[in-house]
Amino acid sequence: AMIDALNAIVRFAPNQLPDEIALIEAVRRRLPDLPQVVCFDTAFHASLPDVARTLANPSQYAAQGVRRYGFHGLSYTYLIDELRRRTGNTGGADANGRVVLAHLGNGSSLAAVQNGRSVDTSMGFTPIGGIVMGTRSGDLDPGVVTFIARVSGLDPDRVEHAMSHRSGLLGISGRTADMRELIAHEGDDESCRLAVAIYCYEIKKRIGAYAAALGGLDHLVFSGGIGEHAPVVRARIGAGLEFLGVEIDDHHNAANAPLISTATARAAVHVIPSDEEVVIARAVCQLLD
């Protein structure tokens, strides 16, 4: 599965990752004997089952590599390893059971993980898809994209730029993509209040969907700049998920404690700062050893 995923990436990498490919080639020209290691942010999701990774497009596009790849994989790798360390599970068959990981920052995504393997994730073919983000639209009716292109006279590159850099929380609020500023102005700016509400609502829906895919929920992990530092966002996401066993302790949540669920909650809710750099370093050392 990993080889299939990497082969698909290589097929469209020159068009989708031109800066990265150019950097690799430049280093190779200057230092031809220096080993270069590529750590794909999509690799964690190589285990996605067909029902999660297949997009409902004509088959010729699938043959060109159009599928769900998912991103934030380096972060998710760290979070699963750290969750195992914190809970005393060293990688057995259970591997912490049914887990939803929420990497929430300017770029935000969620992943459903069962027995340590990714079974679904919110980002798709590109990091623009999924839930609403700081400046990215998240999932849209494709008709919205074609409508915007028609009425604005934008070419595909400019439409993509609008969806990636002018949408999301910034587009809704018309003010900022910064969650701290949005929360600060909720009381006097309805657009800011709506932006925060939509963000929390979409994440809550996704957690419910992933719990259904997993057949339940054992652990919910918050990470990323918002996930680690915004108690009000975590509280609003958790409110209403009691039927899944999610119960957040107000005191622990306000303190950004490592474990913010109540003592009686069926699902453990964690706050884990991610460290993508150490995942890259470990992968490089392992490969070159």
mmCIF file of C-alpha atoms in Angstrom, residues 24-225:
data_model
loop_
_atom_site.group_PDB
_atom_site.id
_atom_site.type_symbol
_atom_site.label_atom_id
_atom_site.label_comp_id
_atom_site.label_asym_id
_atom_site.label_seq_id
_atom_site.Cartn_x
_atom_site.Cartn_y
_atom_site.Cartn_z
ATOM 1 C CA ILE A 24 15.787 18.105 -4.445
ATOM 2 C CA GLU A 25 17.298 18.542 -7.890
ATOM 3 C CA ALA A 26 19.303 21.617 -6.858
ATOM 4 C CA VAL A 27 20.803 19.825 -3.868
ATOM 5 C CA ARG A 28 21.587 16.794 -6.028
ATOM 6 C CA ARG A 29 23.468 18.976 -8.502
ATOM 7 C CA ARG A 30 25.516 20.665 -5.774
ATOM 8 C CA LEU A 31 26.005 17.609 -3.541
ATOM 9 C CA PRO A 32 25.498 14.509 -5.676
ATOM 10 C CA ASP A 33 26.787 12.120 -2.979
ATOM 11 C CA LEU A 34 24.576 13.461 -0.194
ATOM 12 C CA PRO A 35 21.663 11.124 0.630
ATOM 13 C CA GLN A 36 18.299 12.853 0.510
ATOM 14 C CA VAL A 37 15.330 11.500 2.444
ATOM 15 C CA VAL A 38 11.767 12.530 1.603
ATOM 16 C CA CYS A 39 9.213 12.240 4.415
ATOM 17 C CA PHE A 40 5.746 12.425 2.885
ATOM 18 C CA ASP A 41 3.043 14.017 5.014
ATOM 19 C CA THR A 42 0.655 11.596 3.302
ATOM 20 C CA ALA A 43 2.456 8.370 4.228
ATOM 21 C CA PHE A 44 0.529 7.852 7.487
ATOM 22 C CA HIS A 45 -2.642 7.480 5.410
ATOM 23 C CA ALA A 46 -1.273 4.812 3.047
ATOM 24 C CA SER A 47 -3.439 2.327 4.977
ATOM 25 C CA LEU A 48 -6.718 4.022 3.979
ATOM 26 C CA PRO A 49 -9.229 1.429 2.775
ATOM 27 C CA ASP A 50 -10.654 1.761 -0.724
ATOM 28 C CA VAL A 51 -13.975 3.100 0.580
ATOM 29 C CA ALA A 52 -12.170 6.054 2.201
ATOM 30 C CA ARG A 53 -9.529 6.825 -0.394
ATOM 31 C CA THR A 54 -11.538 6.425 -3.613
ATOM 32 C CA LEU A 55 -13.141 9.571 -5.056
ATOM 33 C CA ALA A 56 -16.233 9.348 -7.250
ATOM 34 C CA ASN A 57 -14.593 10.665 -10.412
ATOM 35 C CA PRO A 58 -14.236 9.132 -13.893
ATOM 36 C CA SER A 59 -11.744 6.281 -13.748
ATOM 37 C CA GLN A 60 -9.181 7.931 -16.013
ATOM 38 C CA TYR A 61 -8.516 10.519 -13.299
ATOM 39 C CA ALA A 62 -7.987 7.834 -10.693
ATOM 40 C CA ALA A 63 -5.395 6.329 -13.015
ATOM 41 C CA GLN A 64 -3.609 9.703 -12.916
ATOM 42 C CA GLY A 65 -3.413 9.620 -9.134
ATOM 43 C CA VAL A 66 -6.625 11.419 -8.163
ATOM 44 C CA ARG A 67 -7.666 9.952 -4.801
ATOM 45 C CA ARG A 68 -7.800 10.868 -1.129
ATOM 46 C CA TYR A 69 -4.269 11.185 0.221
ATOM 47 C CA GLY A 70 -4.764 13.014 3.500
ATOM 48 C CA PHE A 71 -2.144 15.192 5.159
ATOM 49 C CA HIS A 72 -0.765 16.042 8.611
ATOM 50 C CA GLY A 73 0.587 12.494 8.592
ATOM 51 C CA LEU A 74 3.840 13.420 10.313
ATOM 52 C CA SER A 75 1.859 15.003 13.131
ATOM 53 C CA TYR A 76 -0.470 12.009 13.381
ATOM 54 C CA THR A 77 2.492 9.631 13.535
ATOM 55 C CA TYR A 78 3.849 11.538 16.518
ATOM 56 C CA LEU A 79 0.458 11.767 18.226
ATOM 57 C CA ILE A 80 -0.198 8.029 18.009
ATOM 58 C CA ASP A 81 3.280 7.213 19.326
ATOM 59 C CA GLU A 82 2.890 9.696 22.172
ATOM 60 C CA LEU A 83 -0.605 8.422 22.991
ATOM 61 C CA ARG A 84 0.786 4.907 23.250
ATOM 62 C CA ARG A 85 3.578 6.129 25.511
ATOM 63 C CA ARG A 86 1.196 8.035 27.791
ATOM 64 C CA THR A 87 -1.289 5.185 28.105
ATOM 65 C CA GLY A 88 1.276 2.423 28.497
ATOM 66 C CA ASN A 89 0.434 0.750 25.187
ATOM 67 C CA THR A 90 3.729 -0.021 23.453
ATOM 68 C CA GLY A 91 2.244 -1.002 20.110
ATOM 69 C CA GLY A 92 0.319 -4.197 20.714
ATOM 70 C CA ALA A 93 -2.659 -5.373 18.694
ATOM 71 C CA ASP A 94 -4.954 -2.867 20.383
ATOM 72 C CA ALA A 95 -2.701 0.167 19.793
ATOM 73 C CA ASN A 96 -5.157 2.294 21.809
ATOM 74 C CA GLY A 97 -8.212 1.023 19.945
ATOM 75 C CA ARG A 98 -10.558 3.572 18.354
ATOM 76 C CA VAL A 99 -8.925 7.000 18.155
ATOM 77 C CA VAL A 100 -9.885 10.310 16.569
ATOM 78 C CA LEU A 101 -6.969 12.687 16.100
ATOM 79 C CA ALA A 102 -7.714 16.404 15.641
ATOM 80 C CA HIS A 103 -4.822 18.511 14.353
ATOM 81 C CA LEU A 104 -6.312 21.987 14.663
ATOM 82 C CA GLY A 105 -4.339 25.015 13.549
ATOM 83 C CA ASN A 106 -4.335 27.375 10.605
ATOM 84 C CA GLY A 107 -4.460 24.148 8.627
ATOM 85 C CA SER A 108 -6.832 21.709 10.313
ATOM 86 C CA SER A 109 -7.739 18.091 9.781
ATOM 87 C CA LEU A 110 -8.968 15.017 11.596
ATOM 88 C CA ALA A 111 -8.112 11.356 11.244
ATOM 89 C CA ALA A 112 -9.875 8.176 12.321
ATOM 90 C CA VAL A 113 -7.362 5.583 13.542
ATOM 91 C CA GLN A 114 -8.148 1.984 14.418
ATOM 92 C CA ASN A 115 -5.532 -0.343 15.885
ATOM 93 C CA GLY A 116 -2.867 2.219 15.002
ATOM 94 C CA ARG A 117 -3.818 2.511 11.316
ATOM 95 C CA SER A 118 -5.477 5.415 9.519
ATOM 96 C CA VAL A 119 -8.919 4.404 8.222
ATOM 97 C CA ASP A 120 -10.237 7.848 7.231
ATOM 98 C CA THR A 121 -9.152 11.470 7.226
ATOM 99 C CA SER A 122 -10.739 14.793 6.392
ATOM 100 C CA MET A 123 -8.227 16.281 3.927
ATOM 101 C CA GLY A 124 -8.420 14.753 0.471
ATOM 102 C CA PHE A 125 -6.510 15.123 -2.802
ATOM 103 C CA THR A 126 -5.056 18.410 -1.563
ATOM 104 C CA PRO A 127 -4.810 20.103 1.865
ATOM 105 C CA ILE A 128 -7.655 22.456 0.856
ATOM 106 C CA GLY A 129 -10.337 19.832 1.495
ATOM 107 C CA GLY A 130 -11.968 18.712 4.729
ATOM 108 C CA ILE A 131 -13.151 20.999 7.519
ATOM 109 C CA VAL A 132 -13.083 24.804 7.431
ATOM 110 C CA MET A 133 -9.582 26.124 8.172
ATOM 111 C CA GLY A 134 -7.878 29.465 8.683
ATOM 112 C CA THR A 135 -7.846 30.502 5.021
ATOM 113 C CA ARG A 136 -8.862 27.242 3.305
ATOM 114 C CA SER A 137 -12.450 26.527 2.353
ATOM 115 C CA GLY A 138 -12.604 22.873 3.297
ATOM 116 C CA ASP A 139 -15.076 20.675 1.434
ATOM 117 C CA LEU A 140 -17.319 22.479 -1.058
ATOM 118 C CA ASP A 141 -19.978 21.503 -3.535
ATOM 119 C CA PRO A 142 -17.954 21.368 -6.801
ATOM 120 C CA GLY A 143 -20.665 23.553 -8.308
ATOM 121 C CA VAL A 144 -19.594 26.373 -5.983
ATOM 122 C CA VAL A 145 -16.084 26.271 -7.447
ATOM 123 C CA THR A 146 -17.272 26.299 -11.057
ATOM 124 C CA PHE A 147 -19.786 29.069 -10.263
ATOM 125 C CA ILE A 148 -17.091 31.257 -8.739
ATOM 126 C CA ALA A 149 -14.860 30.624 -11.748
ATOM 127 C CA ARG A 150 -17.622 31.608 -14.171
ATOM 128 C CA VAL A 151 -18.901 34.730 -12.452
ATOM 129 C CA SER A 152 -15.413 35.986 -11.559
ATOM 130 C CA GLY A 153 -13.683 34.990 -14.762
ATOM 131 C CA LEU A 154 -10.919 33.255 -12.815
ATOM 132 C CA ASP A 155 -8.643 30.591 -14.250
ATOM 133 C CA PRO A 156 -8.055 27.350 -12.266
ATOM 134 C CA ASP A 157 -4.918 28.659 -10.544
ATOM 135 C CA ARG A 158 -6.660 31.803 -9.304
ATOM 136 C CA VAL A 159 -9.711 29.839 -8.140
ATOM 137 C CA GLU A 160 -7.425 27.496 -6.220
ATOM 138 C CA HIS A 161 -5.663 30.491 -4.678
ATOM 139 C CA ALA A 162 -8.999 31.918 -3.546
ATOM 140 C CA MET A 163 -10.041 28.584 -2.001
ATOM 141 C CA SER A 164 -6.674 28.176 -0.279
ATOM 142 C CA HIS A 165 -5.770 31.719 0.821
ATOM 143 C CA ARG A 166 -8.944 33.834 0.996
ATOM 144 C CA SER A 167 -11.575 31.436 2.315
ATOM 145 C CA GLY A 168 -12.184 29.567 5.576
ATOM 146 C CA LEU A 169 -12.332 31.562 8.796
ATOM 147 C CA LEU A 170 -10.938 34.593 6.989
ATOM 148 C CA GLY A 171 -13.609 34.376 4.306
ATOM 149 C CA ILE A 172 -16.473 33.945 6.787
ATOM 150 C CA SER A 173 -15.374 36.668 9.174
ATOM 151 C CA GLY A 174 -14.058 39.055 6.535
ATOM 152 C CA ARG A 175 -11.595 40.044 9.229
ATOM 153 C CA THR A 176 -8.999 37.465 10.262
ATOM 154 C CA ALA A 177 -7.988 33.822 10.223
ATOM 155 C CA ASP A 178 -6.589 34.039 13.766
ATOM 156 C CA MET A 179 -8.791 32.072 16.175
ATOM 157 C CA ARG A 180 -7.639 34.211 19.122
ATOM 158 C CA GLU A 181 -8.849 37.379 17.444
ATOM 159 C CA LEU A 182 -12.106 35.746 16.314
ATOM 160 C CA ILE A 183 -12.910 34.649 19.864
ATOM 161 C CA ALA A 184 -11.999 38.089 21.230
ATOM 162 C CA HIS A 185 -14.514 39.763 18.890
ATOM 163 C CA GLU A 186 -17.373 37.240 19.106
ATOM 164 C CA GLY A 187 -19.405 39.574 21.298
ATOM 165 C CA ASP A 188 -19.295 42.573 18.967
ATOM 166 C CA ASP A 189 -18.939 41.001 15.516
ATOM 167 C CA GLU A 190 -21.527 38.508 14.279
ATOM 168 C CA SER A 191 -19.266 37.346 11.453
ATOM 169 C CA CYS A 192 -16.550 36.415 13.941
ATOM 170 C CA ARG A 193 -19.057 34.569 16.102
ATOM 171 C CA LEU A 194 -20.327 32.664 13.064
ATOM 172 C CA ALA A 195 -16.797 31.738 11.947
ATOM 173 C CA VAL A 196 -15.988 30.171 15.328
ATOM 174 C CA ALA A 197 -19.378 28.430 15.457
ATOM 175 C CA ILE A 198 -18.946 26.890 12.000
ATOM 176 C CA TYR A 199 -15.427 25.729 12.835
ATOM 177 C CA CYS A 200 -16.526 23.954 16.022
ATOM 178 C CA TYR A 201 -19.674 22.572 14.366
ATOM 179 C CA GLU A 202 -17.786 21.018 11.454
ATOM 180 C CA ILE A 203 -15.239 19.394 13.744
ATOM 181 C CA LYS A 204 -17.971 18.036 16.006
ATOM 182 C CA LYS A 205 -19.764 16.519 13.007
ATOM 183 C CA ARG A 206 -16.556 14.931 11.774
ATOM 184 C CA ILE A 207 -15.841 13.379 15.182
ATOM 185 C CA GLY A 208 -19.328 11.872 15.167
ATOM 186 C CA ALA A 209 -18.839 10.518 11.656
ATOM 187 C CA TYR A 210 -15.495 8.982 12.522
ATOM 188 C CA ALA A 211 -16.876 7.426 15.695
ATOM 189 C CA ALA A 212 -19.486 5.778 13.477
ATOM 190 C CA ALA A 213 -16.776 4.530 11.096
ATOM 191 C CA LEU A 214 -14.751 3.197 14.024
ATOM 192 C CA GLY A 215 -17.704 1.644 15.818
ATOM 193 C CA GLY A 216 -17.165 3.803 18.891
ATOM 194 C CA LEU A 217 -14.579 6.074 20.471
ATOM 195 C CA ASP A 218 -11.870 5.315 23.020
ATOM 196 C CA HIS A 219 -9.607 8.357 22.664
ATOM 197 C CA LEU A 220 -9.990 11.867 21.273
ATOM 198 C CA VAL A 221 -6.737 13.811 20.816
ATOM 199 C CA PHE A 222 -6.461 17.578 20.302
ATOM 200 C CA SER A 223 -3.264 19.025 18.843
ATOM 201 C CA GLY A 224 -2.057 21.957 16.740
ATOM 202 C CA GLY A 225 -2.031 25.629 17.691
#
